[in-house]
Amino acid sequence: MERWKTETLEYDLVVCGGGLAGVCAAIAAARRGVRVGVLHDRTVLGGNSSSEVRVTPHGAAQHHPYARETGIISELLIEERAVNHAEIFENGWTNSIWDLVLLTAILREPNIELHLNTKVVSCATDGRRIRSVEALVLDSETRMQVSGSLFLDATGDGIVADSAGCEVMTGSEGREVFGEPNAPETSSTDTMGNSLMFKTEEISQEQPWAPPFWAKELRDPTFFYDAGRIPNDARGGFWWIELGTPRHTIYDNRSIRTDLQRYILGVWDWMKNHDPEMSEATRTRMLDWIGTVLGTRESRRIVGRTIVTEPDIQSRRVFDDEVAFGGWFLDLHTPGGLIAKHSEENSAQRYNPFTEKAARAFVGPYGVPLSCLITRDVENLFLAGRDISASHVALGTMRVMGTTALMGQAVGTAAAVALQSGVGPHELKRVHIRTIQQQLLRDGAWLPNVSADDPTDAAPRARISVSSQELLRGVDPEYVGWGEAAGIVDRRINPHFLKRCDTRMVQQIALSGALDRVSLCVSNNSSEPQTLSLALQRSEGIFDYTVYPQQDALAVTELSVEPGGRQWVTWERPLDHVPGTPDRPVYVRLELMTNPHLQWHQAQSCFPAHPAYYEVGLKKLRKLQHGVSLAFRVEPAQAVFGPRSVVSGVTRPHRSPNQWRSDPNAPLPAWCRLDWDSPETVGRIELTFPGNLLRSYHAYHPFYRAPETARDYRIEVIQNGSVVCELSETDNYQRRRVHQLDQPVTADAVRVTILSTNGDSAAGLYEVRVYPG
């Protein structure tokens, strides 16, 4: 007699895998009217980010200013910080609040049916199409046959694609296969390894700890400190507790798990009882939690219609089917992990940004094409997550969860367009890629090489006025701005800290018109006058990291700096012509050439949309730590936060600041008003506020609400001078908000009034969209 119950289910889209890629895909598709079934093999969502594994989501903002991933993943992470009491540290901290945020987001969507503890084991095909997948519900003895029109393999291990007969890539491709400088010389079976995390607890009293007999004995400090395995956080971690090669990261997981637990016990024993640097820090801490579910970095990669390679990423290739972006570094862990010479070369070099290895690893932001998220060999199968179509080297940057979540939203959106248009995934690039891209932008995503251009949005047709606007005058070393209110972890820079100019220093400056003079605050710590060599260089935007030859500069000068500290040095009449306007400001770069006797003062925070950089190797720039600005002044003041920023088509600083900011010296409320010459039908208003962009998710404290984001605001829909509809919102902290009117109305104006923020003295908006319904 058959002991297992059998269920037969059918959906429009079957999402296999409930990590961040699968979650974001399911939500994106469901919001577009698609019936979605989610099959996930664990009892909590989130994959590697869940409270079972506890790897913190990483992404592009770790390395690039204003590069946080937006869209659905942004909604989720903003919500988690707003409601979670837990402090973030790199790995091991995650609690069940994050699981609950993810579960709530899925349950909120009526078009999603969620099946937890449901392991996909095989699929049935008809030629080049998947007909159904078979899954086992492990805690209810149920065998499920789940059919669908479209499928997404977000399992990480490529289980569905492999079962369907797709070509699989494994191991490491040799340098000549794709022409990748960071690839090994020859191909091999080597992959990045699997990890387990741990967490400790402060108990406020000294307590001894003895390891069990089976713990790994680790007594050599060079194993840690000379090999990039730095046990520098008493709270827990660490990414480098990793094993893989020569073992298989799927088939050998049982032995990998046991050995990693042995190593965790040995690492904690070292920290608690033997490490001269950490024994004091751990004196009143005790081991609280050890992971049992492995976090996997790499196993199968599935061949898609495009294979993304290192040259694509290094060159920031512009794909015409761009649907997501990445910006983590080329993070290639050493095969073997804990049994290798070091765990990762950059870590072994203490992440020194001036090494050639570090410069070669610094990439992005780069676009991700839809064609690497569609399998080559099966017609109705998408990919999202670490099983995508990418080389081993490219996966080093594309595998982090901030990036894979964007892939998921892209695939969910693409699936909806495919189903609604009757076109298969293989045809989407040819006939519907613009529709997919514009929907992603409307839903809060950002694409480095695509701007919003939606003819159904009435906002760009409007005349736009504002109550006031902030002017760019520059920042002093004491400038804190909204960063102080933000409560960013480690946000404060020592007020006496100066950036020594032993490498080129660069400050982005947005200009809307003539530049009569520019000044910078420097110190000359020598006993003789020093030459200050400056250039104003063209800039393609805040993600332009190319070091251009000085002979290509817009202007150059040399100024003398007398001995002494904190001097404002002024360059008179640096530019005769500036291409920027108040409606479309442009960036230039103020560059200070190398002089180790000079120091350029930093501000305490980043003035909005004005990050600073320094030169590393290979003629590249990198952002200053914490994304701060350098101290500078411009005259006359520049109108770079004007009203038409809200219809620029871009919802973050990029090639322009792209933000309206009210005058911070004028008390709130502040308003932005759209007026049309001919009445428009208004049924839906979509707003994007500033906040949650500048720094990595790791930087934000418990119960964080971005101070720049509007807290209380009012929307008035106006016809012939009278308000015909009014909407109000209180206690907001989300970046993107959508307001649907009960029924569409005819109007000749819309006014958004920001009554209060979550801490900033200025109101702000990145975007206003207005639709008929």
XYZ file of C-alpha atoms in Angstrom, residues 376-616:
241
model
C 19.738 27.609 -23.531
C 18.441 24.037 -23.678
C 14.932 24.295 -22.193
C 12.375 26.720 -23.587
C 10.330 27.491 -20.474
C 12.958 27.599 -17.719
C 14.405 30.709 -16.075
C 17.399 30.911 -13.727
C 18.094 33.195 -10.754
C 20.662 32.909 -8.009
C 24.060 31.282 -8.000
C 23.109 28.724 -10.683
C 22.957 31.368 -13.421
C 24.850 31.280 -16.702
C 28.190 32.754 -15.715
C 31.805 31.709 -15.622
C 33.415 30.731 -12.328
C 35.194 34.101 -12.147
C 32.090 36.121 -12.988
C 30.145 34.207 -10.349
C 32.608 35.588 -7.796
C 30.824 38.949 -8.018
C 27.364 37.899 -9.205
C 26.644 35.313 -6.462
C 25.979 37.693 -3.548
C 22.376 37.889 -2.414
C 21.729 41.565 -3.117
C 22.516 40.851 -6.759
C 20.645 37.545 -6.956
C 17.550 39.189 -5.474
C 17.577 41.670 -8.374
C 17.847 38.738 -10.778
C 14.783 37.243 -9.132
C 12.709 40.399 -9.551
C 13.836 40.612 -13.175
C 12.816 37.018 -13.890
C 9.462 37.393 -12.132
C 8.734 40.485 -14.209
C 9.898 38.791 -17.408
C 7.731 35.756 -16.668
C 4.689 37.979 -16.264
C 5.361 39.699 -19.596
C 5.884 36.331 -21.299
C 2.646 34.893 -19.959
C 0.582 37.979 -20.719
C 1.928 38.300 -24.252
C 1.995 34.604 -25.136
C 5.706 34.777 -25.934
C 8.234 32.240 -24.678
C 11.274 33.264 -22.617
C 13.599 32.792 -25.600
C 11.691 35.461 -27.543
C 11.538 38.080 -24.790
C 14.802 39.808 -25.676
C 13.708 40.277 -29.260
C 10.182 41.580 -28.777
C 9.578 42.685 -25.175
C 12.823 43.688 -23.497
C 11.901 47.380 -23.343
C 8.581 46.511 -21.664
C 10.414 44.432 -19.042
C 13.017 47.116 -18.407
C 10.476 49.904 -18.033
C 8.341 47.807 -15.669
C 11.389 47.061 -13.512
C 12.207 50.756 -13.289
C 8.598 51.577 -12.431
C 8.692 48.938 -9.685
C 11.698 50.566 -8.044
C 14.642 48.765 -9.623
C 17.646 50.595 -11.053
C 19.465 49.769 -14.263
C 22.841 51.429 -14.883
C 22.255 51.936 -18.606
C 18.475 52.368 -18.883
C 16.359 55.354 -17.798
C 12.611 55.546 -17.324
C 10.716 56.519 -20.467
C 7.063 55.681 -19.960
C 4.591 57.498 -22.237
C 1.696 56.617 -19.927
C 3.314 58.570 -17.063
C 1.905 62.110 -17.070
C 4.531 63.570 -14.723
C 7.210 64.395 -17.348
C 4.608 66.459 -19.263
C 3.971 68.705 -16.279
C 5.418 72.043 -15.270
C 7.026 71.437 -11.902
C 7.473 73.903 -9.062
C 8.677 73.493 -5.491
C 8.439 75.424 -2.250
C 12.247 75.767 -2.065
C 15.407 73.966 -3.080
C 18.777 73.386 -1.519
C 21.755 74.952 -3.288
C 25.174 73.336 -3.409
C 27.726 75.534 -1.701
C 30.063 72.811 -0.495
C 30.884 71.245 2.853
C 33.232 72.066 5.722
C 35.184 69.458 7.697
C 32.567 69.667 10.458
C 29.702 68.837 8.077
C 27.550 66.032 9.442
C 24.246 66.696 7.699
C 21.650 63.948 7.621
C 24.362 61.349 8.343
C 24.320 62.311 12.041
C 20.577 61.817 12.245
C 20.891 58.561 10.349
C 22.689 56.847 13.201
C 24.972 54.978 10.833
C 27.168 52.446 12.624
C 30.755 53.820 12.770
C 29.582 56.840 10.835
C 31.676 59.366 12.763
C 35.062 60.283 11.384
C 37.562 61.717 13.866
C 37.150 65.498 13.395
C 40.920 65.827 13.218
C 41.298 63.077 10.639
C 42.845 64.266 7.399
C 43.310 62.387 4.151
C 46.971 62.435 3.223
C 47.478 63.126 -0.450
C 49.922 60.294 -1.125
C 47.583 59.265 -3.915
C 45.218 61.211 -6.173
C 42.153 62.491 -4.288
C 38.910 63.155 -6.144
C 35.687 64.966 -5.225
C 32.595 64.755 -7.420
C 30.884 68.153 -7.843
C 27.566 68.666 -9.610
C 27.273 71.908 -11.570
C 24.221 73.682 -12.944
C 25.955 76.748 -14.375
C 29.008 78.973 -14.239
C 31.777 78.109 -11.792
C 33.603 81.261 -10.698
C 35.732 79.669 -8.013
C 36.281 76.396 -6.219
C 38.051 75.969 -2.878
C 39.294 73.057 -0.839
C 40.377 72.783 2.776
C 43.932 71.468 3.116
C 46.824 71.317 5.538
C 50.509 71.633 4.758
C 52.379 69.784 7.478
C 55.827 70.529 6.081
C 57.974 73.532 6.922
C 58.019 74.883 3.361
C 55.405 76.049 0.836
C 53.988 73.201 -1.198
C 52.562 73.083 -4.693
C 48.916 72.096 -4.910
C 48.300 70.567 -8.352
C 44.609 70.554 -9.262
C 42.527 69.474 -12.216
C 38.871 69.733 -13.097
C 38.139 66.594 -15.023
C 35.093 65.491 -16.957
C 32.945 62.874 -15.237
C 30.418 60.427 -16.577
C 28.821 60.331 -13.130
C 29.471 59.035 -9.647
C 30.258 55.521 -10.951
C 32.946 56.759 -13.337
C 36.117 55.360 -11.778
C 38.443 55.865 -14.729
C 41.560 57.940 -14.082
C 41.854 60.153 -17.152
C 45.134 61.646 -18.397
C 45.745 65.131 -17.045
C 46.106 66.484 -20.574
C 42.433 65.601 -21.128
C 41.278 67.722 -18.167
C 38.804 70.570 -18.554
C 41.205 72.791 -16.630
C 44.401 72.491 -14.578
C 46.239 74.774 -12.185
C 48.984 74.906 -9.575
C 48.545 76.837 -6.331
C 50.943 77.475 -3.479
C 50.086 76.354 0.046
C 51.965 77.894 2.953
C 52.953 75.740 5.929
C 50.168 75.283 8.428
C 46.893 73.535 9.055
C 43.376 73.961 7.806
C 43.672 76.425 4.964
C 41.038 77.171 2.356
C 42.815 77.381 -0.982
C 40.849 78.919 -3.847
C 41.072 78.386 -7.602
C 39.708 81.454 -9.393
C 37.762 81.195 -12.665
C 38.492 77.519 -13.285
C 35.936 77.000 -16.072
C 34.691 79.345 -18.774
C 31.875 77.048 -19.862
C 29.866 74.488 -17.907
C 27.467 72.202 -19.830
C 25.168 71.674 -16.849
C 21.836 73.420 -16.325
C 19.420 73.555 -13.369
C 17.192 71.067 -15.205
C 20.096 68.738 -15.963
C 23.149 69.258 -13.732
C 26.333 67.440 -14.669
C 29.253 66.206 -12.605
C 32.854 67.296 -12.835
C 35.690 65.937 -10.733
C 37.943 68.117 -8.638
C 41.218 66.190 -8.505
C 44.174 66.825 -6.230
C 47.374 65.250 -7.498
C 49.777 63.338 -5.279
C 51.704 65.354 -2.722
C 52.451 63.499 0.536
C 53.090 66.793 2.364
C 49.496 67.915 1.801
C 46.340 66.653 3.442
C 42.762 67.217 2.319
C 40.232 67.437 5.136
C 37.239 65.124 5.040
C 33.713 65.999 6.036
C 31.985 63.906 8.682
C 29.469 62.518 6.199
C 28.567 62.585 2.526
C 26.869 65.717 1.291
C 23.881 64.358 -0.680
C 24.952 63.005 -4.084
C 28.574 64.138 -3.636
C 30.876 61.217 -2.788
C 34.678 61.358 -2.903
C 37.307 58.899 -4.091
C 40.999 58.059 -4.091
C 43.165 56.443 -6.749
C 44.215 52.811 -6.402
